[in-house]
């Protein structure tokens, strides 16, 4: 079945790198996404990766995809207090009309 | 990036009343929109897929008579919570795919519904 899992909490110090991990079960994933949600707000798309890619880098964000292990990670370099939020990974499956399947979300806390 | 708006952002109503929430794609057309529900500290649960010009597709366990969806145009979908009760209190978020590479979905800012 479709299942996306994330660890619930991560705490880092300002300036350190953060790595948020996600695992998924369905091998028919087409795209995998990372969204950021601040309190009381909607979801902001951070980045996405096509399922046949291994890595994607966009400024401070690096996405790594290990398709064999069905493991996705998001690395945030030089983490700032403004990065404190909940981060959701999500996948879309082939031929599902764009329906997103979300993980539980990882709450990132950045301490000064 | 593409912009999706929701209205209202926050609504408080009495039990038994109906509440309508609008979702608009501001700078692109969307034949499909998605409605999610999110409880505090939890993930998003897909409620239904809104299809322009046809009936919505509801996820298992979601009451279609309770949550009425209308996709009246290529830029507007509405979710009406009928005869709302306190257990319907939640954060409702819509999204729309903007097409293009990745078929990425853009989310509205959400509507906080509180039923007294």
Tab-separated table of C-alpha atoms in Angstrom:
chain	number	residue	atom	x	y	z
A	1	UNK	CA	0.000	0.000	0.000
A	2	UNK	CA	0.911	3.646	-0.045
A	3	UNK	CA	2.817	4.807	3.009
A	4	UNK	CA	5.181	7.702	3.621
A	5	UNK	CA	6.986	7.975	6.943
A	6	UNK	CA	9.072	10.633	8.627
A	7	UNK	CA	10.583	11.133	12.032
A	8	UNK	CA	8.496	13.596	14.024
A	9	UNK	CA	11.083	15.959	15.523
A	10	UNK	CA	14.520	17.363	14.772
A	11	UNK	CA	16.408	19.967	16.778
A	12	UNK	CA	19.562	21.708	15.539
A	13	UNK	CA	21.649	24.741	16.391
A	14	UNK	CA	21.673	27.801	14.153
A	15	UNK	CA	24.371	27.502	11.519
A	16	UNK	CA	24.441	23.700	11.563
A	17	UNK	CA	23.110	21.532	8.752
A	18	UNK	CA	19.728	19.825	9.149
A	19	UNK	CA	18.890	16.520	7.540
A	20	UNK	CA	15.259	15.440	7.410
A	21	UNK	CA	14.578	11.876	6.325
A	22	UNK	CA	11.611	10.233	4.671
A	23	UNK	CA	10.846	6.693	3.544
A	24	UNK	CA	8.140	5.544	1.190
A	25	UNK	CA	6.822	2.160	0.176
A	26	UNK	CA	5.321	2.482	-3.289
A	27	UNK	CA	7.818	1.969	-6.105
A	28	UNK	CA	5.523	3.627	-8.648
A	29	UNK	CA	6.303	7.095	-7.282
A	30	UNK	CA	6.788	9.591	-10.064
A	31	UNK	CA	7.722	12.734	-8.184
A	32	UNK	CA	8.739	13.327	-4.582
A	33	UNK	CA	8.307	16.684	-2.909
A	34	UNK	CA	9.335	18.631	0.143
A	35	UNK	CA	6.881	21.169	1.574
A	36	UNK	CA	7.336	23.592	4.458
A	37	UNK	CA	4.488	24.626	6.766
A	38	UNK	CA	4.779	27.453	9.250
A	39	UNK	CA	2.247	27.708	12.122
A	40	UNK	CA	-1.262	28.507	10.940
A	41	UNK	CA	-0.225	28.696	7.299
A	42	UNK	CA	-0.620	26.625	4.170
A	43	UNK	CA	2.114	24.579	2.558
A	44	UNK	CA	5.016	26.129	0.684
A	45	UNK	CA	6.663	24.011	-1.986
A	46	UNK	CA	10.398	23.905	-1.329
A	47	UNK	CA	11.641	21.529	-3.963
A	48	UNK	CA	10.839	18.320	-5.789
A	49	UNK	CA	12.733	15.528	-7.481
A	50	UNK	CA	11.770	13.208	-10.282
A	51	UNK	CA	11.968	9.565	-9.295
A	52	UNK	CA	14.757	8.775	-11.774
A	53	UNK	CA	17.081	11.406	-10.285
A	54	UNK	CA	19.548	10.837	-7.446
A	55	UNK	CA	20.198	14.360	-6.273
A	56	UNK	CA	18.973	17.882	-6.699
A	57	UNK	CA	20.510	21.010	-5.217
A	58	UNK	CA	18.874	24.403	-4.942
A	59	UNK	CA	20.785	27.027	-2.944
A	60	UNK	CA	20.811	25.814	0.685
A	61	UNK	CA	18.638	22.791	-0.069
A	62	UNK	CA	19.927	19.406	-1.220
A	63	UNK	CA	17.592	16.515	-1.939
A	64	UNK	CA	18.966	12.984	-2.083
A	65	UNK	CA	16.935	10.068	-3.395
A	66	UNK	CA	17.895	6.435	-2.919
A	67	UNK	CA	15.348	4.655	-5.035
A	68	UNK	CA	16.604	1.187	-4.132
A	69	UNK	CA	16.007	1.826	-0.424
A	70	UNK	CA	13.004	4.110	-1.076
A	71	UNK	CA	14.651	6.795	1.023
A	72	UNK	CA	14.439	10.536	0.493
A	73	UNK	CA	16.269	13.207	2.456
A	74	UNK	CA	16.327	16.984	2.615
A	75	UNK	CA	19.486	18.714	3.769
A	76	UNK	CA	19.309	22.359	4.778
A	77	UNK	CA	22.745	23.970	4.956
A	78	UNK	CA	23.479	26.783	7.419
A	79	UNK	CA	20.114	26.367	9.145
A	80	UNK	CA	18.557	29.604	10.385
A	81	UNK	CA	15.898	30.263	13.029
A	82	UNK	CA	13.534	31.175	10.186
A	83	UNK	CA	13.784	27.584	8.985
A	84	UNK	CA	11.884	26.416	12.082
A	85	UNK	CA	8.694	24.836	10.728
A	86	UNK	CA	7.125	21.491	9.904
A	87	UNK	CA	8.515	19.804	6.815
A	88	UNK	CA	6.414	17.323	4.865
A	89	UNK	CA	7.638	14.920	2.263
A	90	UNK	CA	5.069	13.765	-0.266
A	91	UNK	CA	4.868	11.588	-3.331
A	92	UNK	CA	2.685	11.333	-6.372
A	93	UNK	CA	2.068	7.966	-7.934
A	94	UNK	CA	1.874	7.034	-11.576
A	95	UNK	CA	-1.590	7.428	-13.027
A	96	UNK	CA	-3.199	8.807	-9.859
A	97	UNK	CA	-4.153	12.181	-11.265
A	98	UNK	CA	-1.682	14.169	-9.224
A	99	UNK	CA	-2.926	12.989	-5.831
A	100	UNK	CA	-0.319	13.654	-3.141
A	101	UNK	CA	0.466	11.221	-0.335
A	102	UNK	CA	2.022	12.955	2.654
A	103	UNK	CA	4.269	11.853	5.445
A	104	UNK	CA	3.424	12.819	9.024
A	105	UNK	CA	5.673	15.870	8.952
A	106	UNK	CA	8.939	16.587	10.789
A	107	UNK	CA	8.973	19.492	13.200
A	108	UNK	CA	12.317	21.269	12.861
A	109	UNK	CA	13.388	23.412	15.794
A	110	UNK	CA	16.385	25.690	15.286
A	111	UNK	CA	17.991	27.002	18.459
A	112	UNK	CA	20.098	30.185	18.431
B	1	UNK	CA	5.318	30.545	-8.596
B	2	UNK	CA	1.619	29.954	-9.019
B	3	UNK	CA	-0.734	31.436	-6.423
B	4	UNK	CA	-3.732	29.802	-4.809
B	5	UNK	CA	-5.974	31.778	-2.480
B	6	UNK	CA	-8.591	30.676	0.020
B	7	UNK	CA	-11.426	32.593	1.564
B	8	UNK	CA	-12.170	33.024	4.382
B	9	UNK	CA	-8.933	32.476	6.271
B	10	UNK	CA	-10.770	31.924	9.530
B	11	UNK	CA	-14.396	31.266	10.369
B	12	UNK	CA	-16.251	30.622	13.601
B	13	UNK	CA	-19.802	29.354	13.376
B	14	UNK	CA	-22.527	27.813	15.495
B	15	UNK	CA	-23.297	24.138	15.389
B	16	UNK	CA	-25.846	23.293	12.700
B	17	UNK	CA	-24.927	26.046	10.272
B	18	UNK	CA	-23.290	25.566	6.876
B	19	UNK	CA	-19.977	27.113	5.924
B	20	UNK	CA	-18.619	27.701	2.428
B	21	UNK	CA	-14.894	27.866	1.730
B	22	UNK	CA	-13.563	29.129	-1.594
B	23	UNK	CA	-10.367	28.095	-3.322
B	24	UNK	CA	-9.118	30.140	-6.274
B	25	UNK	CA	-6.193	29.737	-8.624
B	26	UNK	CA	-5.164	33.330	-9.270
B	27	UNK	CA	-2.827	33.173	-12.230
B	28	UNK	CA	-3.490	29.801	-13.808
B	29	UNK	CA	-6.362	27.525	-14.664
B	30	UNK	CA	-6.980	24.295	-12.801
B	31	UNK	CA	-9.307	21.591	-14.067
B	32	UNK	CA	-8.547	19.690	-10.881
B	33	UNK	CA	-8.226	20.913	-7.318
B	34	UNK	CA	-7.729	18.964	-4.121
B	35	UNK	CA	-9.236	19.499	-0.680
B	36	UNK	CA	-7.352	18.434	2.440
B	37	UNK	CA	-8.121	18.470	6.111
B	38	UNK	CA	-5.470	18.850	8.782
B	39	UNK	CA	-5.851	18.281	12.514
B	40	UNK	CA	-3.415	19.953	14.927
B	41	UNK	CA	0.062	18.450	14.823
B	42	UNK	CA	-0.994	15.986	12.154
B	43	UNK	CA	-0.470	15.468	8.465
B	44	UNK	CA	-2.826	16.435	5.667
B	45	UNK	CA	-5.639	14.056	4.876
B	46	UNK	CA	-6.964	14.169	1.334
B	47	UNK	CA	-10.736	14.557	1.411
B	48	UNK	CA	-11.673	14.819	-2.230
B	49	UNK	CA	-10.619	15.696	-5.741
B	50	UNK	CA	-12.614	18.521	-7.277
B	51	UNK	CA	-13.139	18.238	-11.031
B	52	UNK	CA	-14.232	21.176	-13.167
B	53	UNK	CA	-17.518	20.444	-14.858
B	54	UNK	CA	-18.103	17.081	-13.210
B	55	UNK	CA	-18.654	15.459	-9.842
B	56	UNK	CA	-15.997	15.452	-7.181
B	57	UNK	CA	-14.230	12.234	-6.274
B	58	UNK	CA	-14.298	11.563	-2.545
B	59	UNK	CA	-11.785	9.560	-0.564
B	60	UNK	CA	-12.959	6.574	1.426
B	61	UNK	CA	-14.670	7.560	4.657
B	62	UNK	CA	-15.468	11.133	3.608
B	63	UNK	CA	-19.198	11.893	3.575
B	64	UNK	CA	-20.093	13.499	0.259
B	65	UNK	CA	-23.376	14.866	1.610
B	66	UNK	CA	-21.530	16.483	4.485
B	67	UNK	CA	-18.754	18.043	2.448
B	68	UNK	CA	-20.238	19.431	-0.761
B	69	UNK	CA	-17.761	20.335	-3.469
B	70	UNK	CA	-18.478	22.438	-6.518
B	71	UNK	CA	-15.911	23.278	-9.199
B	72	UNK	CA	-17.782	26.000	-10.996
B	73	UNK	CA	-15.010	27.316	-13.206
B	74	UNK	CA	-11.392	26.716	-14.129
B	75	UNK	CA	-10.246	28.980	-11.300
B	76	UNK	CA	-12.731	28.314	-8.490
B	77	UNK	CA	-13.648	25.357	-6.319
B	78	UNK	CA	-15.840	25.596	-3.235
B	79	UNK	CA	-16.158	23.300	-0.240
B	80	UNK	CA	-19.343	23.604	1.810
B	81	UNK	CA	-19.418	21.996	5.233
B	82	UNK	CA	-23.116	21.343	5.787
B	83	UNK	CA	-24.721	21.272	9.235
B	84	UNK	CA	-21.357	21.754	10.869
B	85	UNK	CA	-20.613	20.216	14.256
B	86	UNK	CA	-17.711	20.743	16.656
B	87	UNK	CA	-15.941	17.639	15.331
B	88	UNK	CA	-15.756	19.359	11.924
B	89	UNK	CA	-13.484	22.005	13.427
B	90	UNK	CA	-10.221	21.742	11.566
B	91	UNK	CA	-7.805	23.410	9.151
B	92	UNK	CA	-8.986	22.991	5.563
B	93	UNK	CA	-6.445	23.428	2.765
B	94	UNK	CA	-6.909	23.297	-0.977
B	95	UNK	CA	-4.317	22.755	-3.671
B	96	UNK	CA	-4.152	22.943	-7.435
B	97	UNK	CA	-1.622	21.533	-9.892
B	98	UNK	CA	-0.128	24.266	-11.995
B	99	UNK	CA	1.047	21.933	-14.706
B	100	UNK	CA	4.532	21.987	-16.118
B	101	UNK	CA	7.528	19.936	-15.022
B	102	UNK	CA	6.899	18.000	-11.844
B	103	UNK	CA	3.177	18.739	-12.049
B	104	UNK	CA	3.738	20.551	-8.806
B	105	UNK	CA	0.819	21.456	-6.645
B	106	UNK	CA	0.416	24.831	-5.054
B	107	UNK	CA	-1.436	25.161	-1.808
B	108	UNK	CA	-3.778	27.798	-0.514
B	109	UNK	CA	-3.075	29.413	2.849
B	110	UNK	CA	-5.763	27.336	4.555
B	111	UNK	CA	-9.046	28.069	6.330
B	112	UNK	CA	-9.363	27.571	10.072
B	113	UNK	CA	-12.917	26.427	10.871
B	114	UNK	CA	-14.128	26.489	14.469
B	115	UNK	CA	-17.606	25.169	15.185
B	116	UNK	CA	-19.000	26.125	18.573
